[in-house]
Short mmCIF file of C-alpha atoms in Angstrom, two decimals:
data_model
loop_
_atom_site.label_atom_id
_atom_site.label_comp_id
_atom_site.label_asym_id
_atom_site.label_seq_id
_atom_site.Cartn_x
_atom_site.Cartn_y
_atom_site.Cartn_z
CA UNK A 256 0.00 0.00 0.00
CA UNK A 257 1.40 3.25 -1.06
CA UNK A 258 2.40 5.69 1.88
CA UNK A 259 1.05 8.81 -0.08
CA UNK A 260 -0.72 9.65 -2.88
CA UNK A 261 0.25 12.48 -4.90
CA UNK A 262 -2.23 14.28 -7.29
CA UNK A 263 -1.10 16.19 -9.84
CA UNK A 264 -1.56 18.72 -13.23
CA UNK A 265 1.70 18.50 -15.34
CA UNK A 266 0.95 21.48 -16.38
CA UNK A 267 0.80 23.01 -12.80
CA UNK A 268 4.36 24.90 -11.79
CA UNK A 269 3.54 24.62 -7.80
CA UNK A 270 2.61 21.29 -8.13
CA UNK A 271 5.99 20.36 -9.96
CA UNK A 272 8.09 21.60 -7.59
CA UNK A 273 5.82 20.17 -4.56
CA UNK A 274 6.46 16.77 -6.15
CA UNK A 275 10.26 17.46 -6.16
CA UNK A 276 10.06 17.59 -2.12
CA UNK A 277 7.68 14.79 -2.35
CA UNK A 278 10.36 12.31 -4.62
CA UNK A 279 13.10 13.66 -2.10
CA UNK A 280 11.21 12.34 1.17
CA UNK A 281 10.05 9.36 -0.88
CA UNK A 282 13.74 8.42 -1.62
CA UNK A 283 14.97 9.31 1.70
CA UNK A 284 12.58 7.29 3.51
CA UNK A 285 11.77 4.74 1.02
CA UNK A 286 8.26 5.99 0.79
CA UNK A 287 5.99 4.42 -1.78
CA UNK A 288 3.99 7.30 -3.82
CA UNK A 289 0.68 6.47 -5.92
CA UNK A 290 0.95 9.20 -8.66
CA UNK A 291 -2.82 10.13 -9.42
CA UNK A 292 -4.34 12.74 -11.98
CA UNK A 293 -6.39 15.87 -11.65
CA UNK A 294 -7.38 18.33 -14.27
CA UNK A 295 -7.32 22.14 -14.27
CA UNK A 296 -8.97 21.94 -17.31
CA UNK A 297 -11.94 19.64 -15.78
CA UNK A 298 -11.99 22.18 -12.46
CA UNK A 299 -12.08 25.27 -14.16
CA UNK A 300 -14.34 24.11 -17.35
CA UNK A 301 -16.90 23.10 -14.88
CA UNK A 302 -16.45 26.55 -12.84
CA UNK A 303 -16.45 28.84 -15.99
CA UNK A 304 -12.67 30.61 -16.64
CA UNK A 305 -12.29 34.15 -16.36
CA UNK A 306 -12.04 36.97 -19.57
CA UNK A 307 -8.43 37.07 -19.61
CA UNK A 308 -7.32 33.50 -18.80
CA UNK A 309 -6.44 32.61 -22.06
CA UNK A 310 -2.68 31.49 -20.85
CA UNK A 311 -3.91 29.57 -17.65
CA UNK A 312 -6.70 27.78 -20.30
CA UNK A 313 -4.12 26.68 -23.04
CA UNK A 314 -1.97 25.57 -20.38
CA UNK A 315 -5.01 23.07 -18.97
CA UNK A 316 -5.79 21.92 -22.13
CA UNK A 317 -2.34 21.09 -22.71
CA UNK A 318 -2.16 19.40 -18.94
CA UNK A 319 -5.42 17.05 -19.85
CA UNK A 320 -3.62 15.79 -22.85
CA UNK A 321 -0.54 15.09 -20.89
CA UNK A 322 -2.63 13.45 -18.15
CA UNK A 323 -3.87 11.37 -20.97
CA UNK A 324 -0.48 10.57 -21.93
CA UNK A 325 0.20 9.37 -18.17
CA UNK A 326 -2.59 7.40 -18.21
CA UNK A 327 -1.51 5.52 -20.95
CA UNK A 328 2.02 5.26 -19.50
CA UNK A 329 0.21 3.26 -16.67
CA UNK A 330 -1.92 0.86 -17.94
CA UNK A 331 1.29 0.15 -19.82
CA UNK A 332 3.98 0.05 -17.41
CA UNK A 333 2.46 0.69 -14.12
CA UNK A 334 2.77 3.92 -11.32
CA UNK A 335 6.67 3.91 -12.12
CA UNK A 336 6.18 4.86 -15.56
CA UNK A 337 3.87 7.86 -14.77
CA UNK A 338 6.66 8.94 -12.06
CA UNK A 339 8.86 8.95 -15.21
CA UNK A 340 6.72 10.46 -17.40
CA UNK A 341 5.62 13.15 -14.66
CA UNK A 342 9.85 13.71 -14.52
CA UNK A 343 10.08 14.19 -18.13
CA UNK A 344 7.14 16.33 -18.58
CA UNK A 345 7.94 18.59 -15.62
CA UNK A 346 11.59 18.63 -16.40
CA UNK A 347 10.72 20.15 -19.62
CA UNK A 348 7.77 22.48 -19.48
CA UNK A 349 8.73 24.31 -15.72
CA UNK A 350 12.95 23.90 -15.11
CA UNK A 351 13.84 24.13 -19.14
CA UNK A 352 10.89 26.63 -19.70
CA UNK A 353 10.67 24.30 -23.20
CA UNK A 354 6.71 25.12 -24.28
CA UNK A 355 7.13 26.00 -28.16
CA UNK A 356 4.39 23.41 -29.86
CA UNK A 357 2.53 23.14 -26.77
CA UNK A 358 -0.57 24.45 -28.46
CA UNK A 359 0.02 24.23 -32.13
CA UNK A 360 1.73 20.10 -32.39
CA UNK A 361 1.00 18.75 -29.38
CA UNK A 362 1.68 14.93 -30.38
CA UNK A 363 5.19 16.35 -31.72
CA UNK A 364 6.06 17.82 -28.89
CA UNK A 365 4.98 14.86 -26.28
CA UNK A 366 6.35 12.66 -28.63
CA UNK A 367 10.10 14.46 -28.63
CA UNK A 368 10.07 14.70 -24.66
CA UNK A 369 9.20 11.17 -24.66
CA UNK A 370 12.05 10.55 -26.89
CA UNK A 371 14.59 12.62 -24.72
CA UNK A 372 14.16 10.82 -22.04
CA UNK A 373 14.02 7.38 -23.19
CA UNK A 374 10.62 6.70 -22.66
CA UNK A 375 8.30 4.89 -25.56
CA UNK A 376 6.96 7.43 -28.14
CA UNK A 377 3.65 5.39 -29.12
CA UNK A 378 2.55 6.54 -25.36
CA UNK A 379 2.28 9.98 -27.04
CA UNK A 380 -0.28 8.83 -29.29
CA UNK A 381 -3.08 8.64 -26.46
CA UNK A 382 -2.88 12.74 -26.00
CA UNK A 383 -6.84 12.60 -27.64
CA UNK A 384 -7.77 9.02 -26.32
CA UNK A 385 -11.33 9.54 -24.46
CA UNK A 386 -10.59 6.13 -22.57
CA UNK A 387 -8.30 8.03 -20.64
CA UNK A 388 -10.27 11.10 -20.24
CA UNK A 389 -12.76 9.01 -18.00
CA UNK A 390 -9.57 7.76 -15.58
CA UNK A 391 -8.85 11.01 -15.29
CA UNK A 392 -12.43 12.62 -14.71
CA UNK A 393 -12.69 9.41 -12.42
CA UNK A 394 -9.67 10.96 -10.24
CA UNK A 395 -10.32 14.44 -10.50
CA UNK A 396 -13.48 13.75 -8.54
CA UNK A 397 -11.89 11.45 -6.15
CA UNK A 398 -9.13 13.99 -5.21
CA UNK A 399 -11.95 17.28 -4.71
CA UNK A 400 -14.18 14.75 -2.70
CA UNK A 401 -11.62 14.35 -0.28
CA UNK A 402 -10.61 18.25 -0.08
CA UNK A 403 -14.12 20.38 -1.48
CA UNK A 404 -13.95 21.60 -4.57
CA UNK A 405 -12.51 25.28 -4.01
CA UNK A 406 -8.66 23.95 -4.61
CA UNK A 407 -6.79 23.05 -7.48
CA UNK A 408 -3.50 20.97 -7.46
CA UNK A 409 -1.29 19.72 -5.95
CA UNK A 410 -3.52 17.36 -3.60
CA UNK A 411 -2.28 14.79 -1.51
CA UNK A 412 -3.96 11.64 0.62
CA UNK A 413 -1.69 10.39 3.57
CA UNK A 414 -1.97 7.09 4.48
CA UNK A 415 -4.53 6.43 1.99
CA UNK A 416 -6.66 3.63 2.83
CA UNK A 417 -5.85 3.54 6.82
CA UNK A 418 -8.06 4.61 9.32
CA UNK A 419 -6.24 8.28 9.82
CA UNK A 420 -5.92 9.20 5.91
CA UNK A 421 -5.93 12.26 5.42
CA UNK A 422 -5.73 14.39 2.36
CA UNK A 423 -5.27 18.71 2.13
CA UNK A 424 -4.47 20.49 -0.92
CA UNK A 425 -0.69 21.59 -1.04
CA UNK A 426 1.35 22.47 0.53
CA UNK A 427 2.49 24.80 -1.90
CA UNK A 428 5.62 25.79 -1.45
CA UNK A 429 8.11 28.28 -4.02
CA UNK A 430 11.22 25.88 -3.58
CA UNK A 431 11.43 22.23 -2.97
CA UNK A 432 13.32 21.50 0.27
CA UNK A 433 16.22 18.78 0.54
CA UNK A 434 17.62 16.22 3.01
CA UNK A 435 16.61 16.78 6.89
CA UNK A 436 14.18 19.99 5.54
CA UNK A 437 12.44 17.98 3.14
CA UNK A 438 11.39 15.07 6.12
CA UNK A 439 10.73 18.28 9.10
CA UNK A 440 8.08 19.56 6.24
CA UNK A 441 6.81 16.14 5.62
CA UNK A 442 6.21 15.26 9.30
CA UNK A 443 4.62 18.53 9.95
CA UNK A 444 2.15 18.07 6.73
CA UNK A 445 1.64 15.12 7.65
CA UNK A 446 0.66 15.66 11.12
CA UNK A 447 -1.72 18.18 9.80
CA UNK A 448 -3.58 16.10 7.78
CA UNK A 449 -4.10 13.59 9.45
CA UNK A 450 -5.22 14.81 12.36
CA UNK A 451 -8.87 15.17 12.87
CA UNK A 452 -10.55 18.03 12.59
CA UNK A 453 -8.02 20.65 10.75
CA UNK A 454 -9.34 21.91 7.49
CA UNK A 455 -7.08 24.91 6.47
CA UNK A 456 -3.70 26.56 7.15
CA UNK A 457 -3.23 29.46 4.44
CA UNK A 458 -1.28 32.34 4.06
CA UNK A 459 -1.49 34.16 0.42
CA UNK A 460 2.04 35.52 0.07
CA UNK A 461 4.00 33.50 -2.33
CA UNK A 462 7.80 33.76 -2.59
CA UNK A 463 9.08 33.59 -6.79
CA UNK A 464 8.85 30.01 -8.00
CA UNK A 465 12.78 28.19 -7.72
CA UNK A 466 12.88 25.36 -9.69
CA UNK A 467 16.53 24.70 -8.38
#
């Protein structure tokens, strides 16, 4: 049984570099993480986007058809392969800032970070297979039903399927922590969420993403 699972938006920069502290604890303390999908597209479709959200849109669109992409990546291969893929993706989009075709040839574009990183490029072919859009709408609605519905992504479930599981949206955090500040975050998060009754810890001042 996995000791977290991790939610995520490839397209989402906070949630990259949230699961950068999340593969740091999880190789640190051999942690087993269940990487699960949820759209921005799906959320903010459903909730109606803003006049002037044309970047934040294209960027969801673009995350769906990734997701789809990751979905296919683990009925092939399993969770490992979406950690890969997740890696790949991320790597490119948020620390190389790599986005040209993103919204013009998206099947070229999965297809050559596929390629880069040695992962197989017929995976990229699934970026407009429905099958996968219901996995993903299928998660989506697992991950808000644990949280409410006013959050986006990252989410993550503690101890999912135990008696104190607990999920929370975030943390978000500008910089992923390493070595003994990666665990001190992790064991406070993780007290938080699992304890009963705590439903939000928030502050909305946001230090400049560091994808270092």
């Amino acid at each position: 049984m996995a000791d977290l699972e991790f939610f995520f938006d490839p397209g989402c920069p906070w949630a990259w570099v949230t699961s950068r502290w999340v593969a740091e604890v999880s190789n640190l303390r051999n942690y087993e993480v269940s990487w699960k999908f949820i759209s921005l597209s799906m959320i903010n479709t459903d909730k109606g986007y803003k006049p002037g959200d044309d970047y934040h849109k294209m960027m969801h669109i673009f995350g769906l058809k990734a997701l789809r992409v990751a979905s296919a990546a683990r009925a092939s291969a399993g969770n490992d392969a979406v950690a890969k893929f997740y890696t790949a993706i991320g790597t490119t989009i948020h620390v190389e800032k790599n986005r040209e075709g993103i919204d013009t040839d998206v099947h070229k574009y999965l297809t050559d970070v596929l390629q880069r990183h040695s992962l197989p490029i017929e995976w990229a072919n699934s970026f407009e297979d429905e099958t996968h859009t219901a996995v993903i709408r299928y998660e989506t609605d697992l991950a808000l039903s644990r949280t409410g519905k006013d959050v986006g992504t990252p989410i993550l479930t503690f101890k999912p399927g135990q008696p104190n599981e607990g999920s929370f949206f975030g943390p978000v955090i500008s910089k992923s922590p390493r070595g003994d500040e990666a665990l001190k975050l992790w064991d406070a998060v993780e007290m938080i969420a699992t304890t009963s009754g705590v439903a939000e810890l928030k502050r909305s001042l946001r230090s400049p993403l560091d994808f270092s």
